[in-house]
Amino acid sequence: MKYNKVNDNKKYFNTLNDYFVRYLFTDKGSEVILLDFINSIMINAKMKTFRSVEILTPFNLKKNKNLKETIVDVKCITQNGTVVIIEIQLQGNSRFPERILYYWAVNYSKLLKDGERYDELTPVISINLLNFNLDKKTKNIHSCYMLYEINNKKLLTDHLQIHIIELKKFKNNLLSKDLNCWLNFFTSKNVEASMSEIVREKPLMEEVHKKYNNFIKSKLMMMEYEKKEAYLYGNQIMLAEERRLGKEEGIKEGIEKGIERGKEEGIKETQISMARNMKKDEVDFNIISKYTGLSIEEIENL
């Protein structure tokens, strides 16, 4: 991701900056916006929607200052007790599913207190917005994972529900209308230019636009936003350098192994040639073995 300063005519703004996302979804009065985003995921997956949400991780400017790494960006609970966790990830690798499952398990395990019964457990829904391709073999933008029996596809329980949205694969109008609007917003390279069309498609996004305007007008929040962007940019440079060094080290190691293998093969050829000549001269096999390092069996087979 190329880093762009947000002050350059305010044309570029990273809507996936987790400091901004946390503000957008968990600031005071954001319940309607958060509920709509969650329901857009449910609608696209053809699942039941929710009537209301209570934010469990309310935005606090002081508490959210200087947060570099975030385990869960947003956490809320619906009217029926379902817990929803939302995480934004800008970079990752093939082991990311284990991370998702781990955070789901951490949140699920916290639902019961000592002495409580299992029937008091409620579903935990994990929503993951990824700005990288997790599964390069498919074109799926939105994938939903649950626990099914492999033969008859019977659902074991609806308590585990993991949604993965791969933003790099997003193309407009391939998803439900509501989710299309949200992903248009999160993949926008120019918020100001794209918001009028998004609002036209989905009027509720006017509230999102107001939140965005409040955010960019706040010097304190923009300062934290820029710190986060700088941190992410530094991380990307570090990862790119690690990959480069790893690649170079791999090439070097391959060359060294090739040379070593060549040496070993050359020694073996010399041993065989010596053994054959000594065998022709009818030298005792024990002596041949002693001077060539070949076994008696190897010498017999020459």
PDB file of N, CA and C in Angstrom, residues 114-184:
ATOM      1  N   ASP A 114     -18.029 -19.118  36.080  1.00  0.00           N
ATOM      2  CA  ASP A 114     -17.982 -20.356  36.872  1.00  0.00           C
ATOM      3  C   ASP A 114     -19.370 -20.725  37.375  1.00  0.00           C
ATOM      4  N   GLY A 115     -19.744 -21.985  37.143  1.00  0.00           N
ATOM      5  CA  GLY A 115     -21.023 -22.476  37.648  1.00  0.00           C
ATOM      6  C   GLY A 115     -22.169 -22.322  36.673  1.00  0.00           C
ATOM      7  N   GLU A 116     -21.979 -21.548  35.590  1.00  0.00           N
ATOM      8  CA  GLU A 116     -23.059 -21.369  34.617  1.00  0.00           C
ATOM      9  C   GLU A 116     -23.149 -22.577  33.690  1.00  0.00           C
ATOM     10  N   ARG A 117     -24.349 -22.787  33.125  1.00  0.00           N
ATOM     11  CA  ARG A 117     -24.587 -23.950  32.278  1.00  0.00           C
ATOM     12  C   ARG A 117     -24.310 -23.627  30.810  1.00  0.00           C
ATOM     13  N   TYR A 118     -24.046 -24.703  30.022  1.00  0.00           N
ATOM     14  CA  TYR A 118     -23.730 -24.516  28.608  1.00  0.00           C
ATOM     15  C   TYR A 118     -24.891 -23.931  27.808  1.00  0.00           C
ATOM     16  N   ASP A 119     -26.131 -24.162  28.295  1.00  0.00           N
ATOM     17  CA  ASP A 119     -27.274 -23.626  27.545  1.00  0.00           C
ATOM     18  C   ASP A 119     -27.384 -22.107  27.678  1.00  0.00           C
ATOM     19  N   GLU A 120     -26.508 -21.522  28.469  1.00  0.00           N
ATOM     20  CA  GLU A 120     -26.480 -20.062  28.580  1.00  0.00           C
ATOM     21  C   GLU A 120     -25.521 -19.442  27.569  1.00  0.00           C
ATOM     22  N   LEU A 121     -24.801 -20.287  26.832  1.00  0.00           N
ATOM     23  CA  LEU A 121     -23.921 -19.792  25.783  1.00  0.00           C
ATOM     24  C   LEU A 121     -24.740 -19.228  24.625  1.00  0.00           C
ATOM     25  N   THR A 122     -24.207 -18.229  23.949  1.00  0.00           N
ATOM     26  CA  THR A 122     -24.870 -17.627  22.793  1.00  0.00           C
ATOM     27  C   THR A 122     -23.882 -17.583  21.623  1.00  0.00           C
ATOM     28  N   PRO A 123     -24.377 -17.416  20.398  1.00  0.00           N
ATOM     29  CA  PRO A 123     -23.474 -17.384  19.240  1.00  0.00           C
ATOM     30  C   PRO A 123     -22.481 -16.218  19.305  1.00  0.00           C
ATOM     31  N   VAL A 124     -21.316 -16.436  18.715  1.00  0.00           N
ATOM     32  CA  VAL A 124     -20.329 -15.370  18.524  1.00  0.00           C
ATOM     33  C   VAL A 124     -20.052 -15.279  17.026  1.00  0.00           C
ATOM     34  N   ILE A 125     -20.299 -14.122  16.461  1.00  0.00           N
ATOM     35  CA  ILE A 125     -20.080 -13.891  15.030  1.00  0.00           C
ATOM     36  C   ILE A 125     -18.804 -13.070  14.855  1.00  0.00           C
ATOM     37  N   SER A 126     -17.905 -13.588  14.046  1.00  0.00           N
ATOM     38  CA  SER A 126     -16.648 -12.898  13.767  1.00  0.00           C
ATOM     39  C   SER A 126     -16.692 -12.354  12.340  1.00  0.00           C
ATOM     40  N   ILE A 127     -16.554 -11.043  12.213  1.00  0.00           N
ATOM     41  CA  ILE A 127     -16.540 -10.388  10.892  1.00  0.00           C
ATOM     42  C   ILE A 127     -15.136  -9.824  10.669  1.00  0.00           C
ATOM     43  N   ASN A 128     -14.525 -10.215   9.572  1.00  0.00           N
ATOM     44  CA  ASN A 128     -13.139  -9.830   9.300  1.00  0.00           C
ATOM     45  C   ASN A 128     -13.023  -9.151   7.943  1.00  0.00           C
ATOM     46  N   LEU A 129     -12.641  -7.873   7.971  1.00  0.00           N
ATOM     47  CA  LEU A 129     -12.389  -7.132   6.731  1.00  0.00           C
ATOM     48  C   LEU A 129     -10.900  -7.211   6.437  1.00  0.00           C
ATOM     49  N   LEU A 130     -10.526  -7.896   5.367  1.00  0.00           N
ATOM     50  CA  LEU A 130      -9.112  -8.101   5.041  1.00  0.00           C
ATOM     51  C   LEU A 130      -8.735  -7.305   3.800  1.00  0.00           C
ATOM     52  N   ASN A 131      -7.662  -6.575   3.892  1.00  0.00           N
ATOM     53  CA  ASN A 131      -7.180  -5.816   2.734  1.00  0.00           C
ATOM     54  C   ASN A 131      -6.057  -6.579   2.035  1.00  0.00           C
ATOM     55  N   PHE A 132      -6.181  -7.896   2.009  1.00  0.00           N
ATOM     56  CA  PHE A 132      -5.236  -8.756   1.290  1.00  0.00           C
ATOM     57  C   PHE A 132      -5.984 -10.011   0.878  1.00  0.00           C
ATOM     58  N   ASN A 133      -5.450 -10.747  -0.068  1.00  0.00           N
ATOM     59  CA  ASN A 133      -6.095 -11.975  -0.532  1.00  0.00           C
ATOM     60  C   ASN A 133      -5.685 -13.144   0.348  1.00  0.00           C
ATOM     61  N   LEU A 134      -6.659 -13.674   1.066  1.00  0.00           N
ATOM     62  CA  LEU A 134      -6.399 -14.829   1.924  1.00  0.00           C
ATOM     63  C   LEU A 134      -6.446 -16.125   1.121  1.00  0.00           C
ATOM     64  N   ASP A 135      -7.430 -16.222   0.254  1.00  0.00           N
ATOM     65  CA  ASP A 135      -7.587 -17.424  -0.573  1.00  0.00           C
ATOM     66  C   ASP A 135      -7.480 -17.020  -2.041  1.00  0.00           C
ATOM     67  N   LYS A 136      -6.318 -17.240  -2.632  1.00  0.00           N
ATOM     68  CA  LYS A 136      -6.082 -16.827  -4.016  1.00  0.00           C
ATOM     69  C   LYS A 136      -6.710 -17.776  -5.030  1.00  0.00           C
ATOM     70  N   LYS A 137      -7.203 -18.920  -4.553  1.00  0.00           N
ATOM     71  CA  LYS A 137      -7.769 -19.915  -5.464  1.00  0.00           C
ATOM     72  C   LYS A 137      -9.219 -19.605  -5.843  1.00  0.00           C
ATOM     73  N   THR A 138      -9.892 -18.784  -5.058  1.00  0.00           N
ATOM     74  CA  THR A 138     -11.290 -18.459  -5.351  1.00  0.00           C
ATOM     75  C   THR A 138     -11.462 -16.960  -5.578  1.00  0.00           C
ATOM     76  N   LYS A 139     -12.593 -16.616  -6.188  1.00  0.00           N
ATOM     77  CA  LYS A 139     -12.919 -15.208  -6.418  1.00  0.00           C
ATOM     78  C   LYS A 139     -13.909 -14.696  -5.381  1.00  0.00           C
ATOM     79  N   ASN A 140     -14.194 -15.510  -4.372  1.00  0.00           N
ATOM     80  CA  ASN A 140     -15.167 -15.122  -3.350  1.00  0.00           C
ATOM     81  C   ASN A 140     -14.742 -13.855  -2.624  1.00  0.00           C
ATOM     82  N   ILE A 141     -15.627 -12.870  -2.619  1.00  0.00           N
ATOM     83  CA  ILE A 141     -15.369 -11.633  -1.871  1.00  0.00           C
ATOM     84  C   ILE A 141     -15.782 -11.834  -0.420  1.00  0.00           C
ATOM     85  N   HIS A 142     -16.971 -12.397  -0.245  1.00  0.00           N
ATOM     86  CA  HIS A 142     -17.521 -12.637   1.091  1.00  0.00           C
ATOM     87  C   HIS A 142     -17.680 -14.135   1.296  1.00  0.00           C
ATOM     88  N   SER A 143     -16.978 -14.687   2.271  1.00  0.00           N
ATOM     89  CA  SER A 143     -17.081 -16.103   2.611  1.00  0.00           C
ATOM     90  C   SER A 143     -17.592 -16.230   4.040  1.00  0.00           C
ATOM     91  N   CYS A 144     -18.455 -17.219   4.266  1.00  0.00           N
ATOM     92  CA  CYS A 144     -18.980 -17.453   5.616  1.00  0.00           C
ATOM     93  C   CYS A 144     -18.704 -18.906   5.998  1.00  0.00           C
ATOM     94  N   TYR A 145     -18.079 -19.097   7.164  1.00  0.00           N
ATOM     95  CA  TYR A 145     -17.715 -20.432   7.633  1.00  0.00           C
ATOM     96  C   TYR A 145     -18.492 -20.778   8.898  1.00  0.00           C
ATOM     97  N   MET A 146     -19.047 -22.018   8.895  1.00  0.00           N
ATOM     98  CA  MET A 146     -19.774 -22.532  10.058  1.00  0.00           C
ATOM     99  C   MET A 146     -19.372 -23.994  10.256  1.00  0.00           C
ATOM    100  N   LEU A 147     -19.940 -24.646  11.281  1.00  0.00           N
ATOM    101  CA  LEU A 147     -19.597 -26.040  11.581  1.00  0.00           C
ATOM    102  C   LEU A 147     -20.625 -26.990  10.980  1.00  0.00           C
ATOM    103  N   TYR A 148     -20.234 -27.667   9.895  1.00  0.00           N
ATOM    104  CA  TYR A 148     -21.115 -28.608   9.219  1.00  0.00           C
ATOM    105  C   TYR A 148     -20.532 -30.017   9.218  1.00  0.00           C
ATOM    106  N   GLU A 149     -21.422 -31.027   9.176  1.00  0.00           N
ATOM    107  CA  GLU A 149     -20.987 -32.402   8.974  1.00  0.00           C
ATOM    108  C   GLU A 149     -20.631 -32.555   7.499  1.00  0.00           C
ATOM    109  N   ILE A 150     -19.505 -33.196   7.198  1.00  0.00           N
ATOM    110  CA  ILE A 150     -18.976 -33.160   5.829  1.00  0.00           C
ATOM    111  C   ILE A 150     -19.818 -33.947   4.819  1.00  0.00           C
ATOM    112  N   ASN A 151     -20.587 -34.947   5.264  1.00  0.00           N
ATOM    113  CA  ASN A 151     -21.345 -35.764   4.319  1.00  0.00           C
ATOM    114  C   ASN A 151     -22.758 -35.240   4.073  1.00  0.00           C
ATOM    115  N   ASN A 152     -23.520 -35.029   5.143  1.00  0.00           N
ATOM    116  CA  ASN A 152     -24.902 -34.592   4.944  1.00  0.00           C
ATOM    117  C   ASN A 152     -25.101 -33.091   5.129  1.00  0.00           C
ATOM    118  N   LYS A 153     -24.001 -32.372   5.388  1.00  0.00           N
ATOM    119  CA  LYS A 153     -24.026 -30.898   5.527  1.00  0.00           C
ATOM    120  C   LYS A 153     -24.899 -30.416   6.686  1.00  0.00           C
ATOM    121  N   LYS A 154     -25.157 -31.305   7.652  1.00  0.00           N
ATOM    122  CA  LYS A 154     -25.961 -30.914   8.803  1.00  0.00           C
ATOM    123  C   LYS A 154     -25.166 -29.950   9.686  1.00  0.00           C
ATOM    124  N   LEU A 155     -25.841 -28.874  10.107  1.00  0.00           N
ATOM    125  CA  LEU A 155     -25.197 -27.874  10.955  1.00  0.00           C
ATOM    126  C   LEU A 155     -25.078 -28.393  12.384  1.00  0.00           C
ATOM    127  N   LEU A 156     -23.868 -28.414  12.920  1.00  0.00           N
ATOM    128  CA  LEU A 156     -23.661 -28.882  14.288  1.00  0.00           C
ATOM    129  C   LEU A 156     -24.200 -27.859  15.294  1.00  0.00           C
ATOM    130  N   THR A 157     -23.848 -26.594  15.083  1.00  0.00           N
ATOM    131  CA  THR A 157     -24.311 -25.504  15.942  1.00  0.00           C
ATOM    132  C   THR A 157     -24.125 -24.186  15.192  1.00  0.00           C
ATOM    133  N   ASP A 158     -24.987 -23.231  15.484  1.00  0.00           N
ATOM    134  CA  ASP A 158     -24.846 -21.914  14.841  1.00  0.00           C
ATOM    135  C   ASP A 158     -24.031 -20.954  15.711  1.00  0.00           C
ATOM    136  N   HIS A 159     -23.399 -21.492  16.756  1.00  0.00           N
ATOM    137  CA  HIS A 159     -22.635 -20.634  17.665  1.00  0.00           C
ATOM    138  C   HIS A 159     -21.324 -20.147  17.065  1.00  0.00           C
ATOM    139  N   LEU A 160     -20.819 -20.856  16.066  1.00  0.00           N
ATOM    140  CA  LEU A 160     -19.606 -20.400  15.382  1.00  0.00           C
ATOM    141  C   LEU A 160     -19.989 -19.896  14.000  1.00  0.00           C
ATOM    142  N   GLN A 161     -19.677 -18.645  13.756  1.00  0.00           N
ATOM    143  CA  GLN A 161     -19.970 -18.034  12.454  1.00  0.00           C
ATOM    144  C   GLN A 161     -18.843 -17.056  12.141  1.00  0.00           C
ATOM    145  N   ILE A 162     -18.089 -17.363  11.108  1.00  0.00           N
ATOM    146  CA  ILE A 162     -16.942 -16.528  10.744  1.00  0.00           C
ATOM    147  C   ILE A 162     -17.134 -15.988   9.324  1.00  0.00           C
ATOM    148  N   HIS A 163     -17.166 -14.673   9.214  1.00  0.00           N
ATOM    149  CA  HIS A 163     -17.296 -14.011   7.915  1.00  0.00           C
ATOM    150  C   HIS A 163     -15.951 -13.401   7.534  1.00  0.00           C
ATOM    151  N   ILE A 164     -15.521 -13.691   6.328  1.00  0.00           N
ATOM    152  CA  ILE A 164     -14.265 -13.123   5.819  1.00  0.00           C
ATOM    153  C   ILE A 164     -14.572 -12.353   4.540  1.00  0.00           C
ATOM    154  N   ILE A 165     -14.195 -11.090   4.528  1.00  0.00           N
ATOM    155  CA  ILE A 165     -14.407 -10.248   3.343  1.00  0.00           C
ATOM    156  C   ILE A 165     -13.043  -9.821   2.818  1.00  0.00           C
ATOM    157  N   GLU A 166     -12.728 -10.270   1.606  1.00  0.00           N
ATOM    158  CA  GLU A 166     -11.430  -9.968   0.987  1.00  0.00           C
ATOM    159  C   GLU A 166     -11.600  -8.769   0.048  1.00  0.00           C
ATOM    160  N   LEU A 167     -11.215  -7.606   0.540  1.00  0.00           N
ATOM    161  CA  LEU A 167     -11.497  -6.354  -0.157  1.00  0.00           C
ATOM    162  C   LEU A 167     -10.757  -6.210  -1.482  1.00  0.00           C
ATOM    163  N   LYS A 168      -9.618  -6.862  -1.614  1.00  0.00           N
ATOM    164  CA  LYS A 168      -8.845  -6.771  -2.859  1.00  0.00           C
ATOM    165  C   LYS A 168      -9.608  -7.384  -4.035  1.00  0.00           C
ATOM    166  N   LYS A 169     -10.559  -8.269  -3.737  1.00  0.00           N
ATOM    167  CA  LYS A 169     -11.340  -8.941  -4.779  1.00  0.00           C
ATOM    168  C   LYS A 169     -12.635  -8.190  -5.102  1.00  0.00           C
ATOM    169  N   PHE A 170     -12.908  -7.124  -4.358  1.00  0.00           N
ATOM    170  CA  PHE A 170     -14.210  -6.455  -4.476  1.00  0.00           C
ATOM    171  C   PHE A 170     -14.399  -5.773  -5.827  1.00  0.00           C
ATOM    172  N   LYS A 171     -15.538  -6.076  -6.430  1.00  0.00           N
ATOM    173  CA  LYS A 171     -15.995  -5.391  -7.635  1.00  0.00           C
ATOM    174  C   LYS A 171     -17.451  -5.030  -7.413  1.00  0.00           C
ATOM    175  N   ASN A 172     -17.821  -3.847  -7.809  1.00  0.00           N
ATOM    176  CA  ASN A 172     -19.170  -3.349  -7.529  1.00  0.00           C
ATOM    177  C   ASN A 172     -20.252  -4.236  -8.136  1.00  0.00           C
ATOM    178  N   ASN A 173     -21.391  -4.305  -7.429  1.00  0.00           N
ATOM    179  CA  ASN A 173     -22.597  -5.012  -7.870  1.00  0.00           C
ATOM    180  C   ASN A 173     -22.478  -6.540  -7.881  1.00  0.00           C
ATOM    181  N   LEU A 174     -21.436  -7.094  -7.255  1.00  0.00           N
ATOM    182  CA  LEU A 174     -21.320  -8.546  -7.157  1.00  0.00           C
ATOM    183  C   LEU A 174     -21.934  -9.066  -5.859  1.00  0.00           C
ATOM    184  N   LEU A 175     -22.277  -8.138  -4.961  1.00  0.00           N
ATOM    185  CA  LEU A 175     -22.840  -8.510  -3.667  1.00  0.00           C
ATOM    186  C   LEU A 175     -24.216  -7.873  -3.509  1.00  0.00           C
ATOM    187  N   SER A 176     -24.841  -8.053  -2.344  1.00  0.00           N
ATOM    188  CA  SER A 176     -26.134  -7.400  -2.099  1.00  0.00           C
ATOM    189  C   SER A 176     -25.934  -5.881  -2.110  1.00  0.00           C
ATOM    190  N   LYS A 177     -26.995  -5.156  -2.370  1.00  0.00           N
ATOM    191  CA  LYS A 177     -26.920  -3.693  -2.497  1.00  0.00           C
ATOM    192  C   LYS A 177     -26.295  -3.033  -1.273  1.00  0.00           C
ATOM    193  N   ASP A 178     -26.734  -3.444  -0.073  1.00  0.00           N
ATOM    194  CA  ASP A 178     -26.237  -2.821   1.155  1.00  0.00           C
ATOM    195  C   ASP A 178     -24.739  -3.049   1.348  1.00  0.00           C
ATOM    196  N   LEU A 179     -24.308  -4.301   1.145  1.00  0.00           N
ATOM    197  CA  LEU A 179     -22.887  -4.595   1.337  1.00  0.00           C
ATOM    198  C   LEU A 179     -22.041  -3.943   0.250  1.00  0.00           C
ATOM    199  N   ASN A 180     -22.579  -3.850  -0.955  1.00  0.00           N
ATOM    200  CA  ASN A 180     -21.885  -3.133  -2.029  1.00  0.00           C
ATOM    201  C   ASN A 180     -21.560  -1.703  -1.614  1.00  0.00           C
ATOM    202  N   CYS A 181     -22.551  -1.035  -1.025  1.00  0.00           N
ATOM    203  CA  CYS A 181     -22.355   0.364  -0.601  1.00  0.00           C
ATOM    204  C   CYS A 181     -21.275   0.465   0.466  1.00  0.00           C
ATOM    205  N   TRP A 182     -21.327  -0.446   1.434  1.00  0.00           N
ATOM    206  CA  TRP A 182     -20.320  -0.415   2.494  1.00  0.00           C
ATOM    207  C   TRP A 182     -18.915  -0.678   1.950  1.00  0.00           C
ATOM    208  N   LEU A 183     -18.793  -1.646   1.074  1.00  0.00           N
ATOM    209  CA  LEU A 183     -17.461  -1.968   0.541  1.00  0.00           C
ATOM    210  C   LEU A 183     -16.966  -0.892  -0.422  1.00  0.00           C
ATOM    211  N   ASN A 184     -17.899  -0.221  -1.099  1.00  0.00           N
ATOM    212  CA  ASN A 184     -17.504   0.940  -1.910  1.00  0.00           C
ATOM    213  C   ASN A 184     -16.865   2.003  -1.025  1.00  0.00           C
TER     214      ASN A 184
END
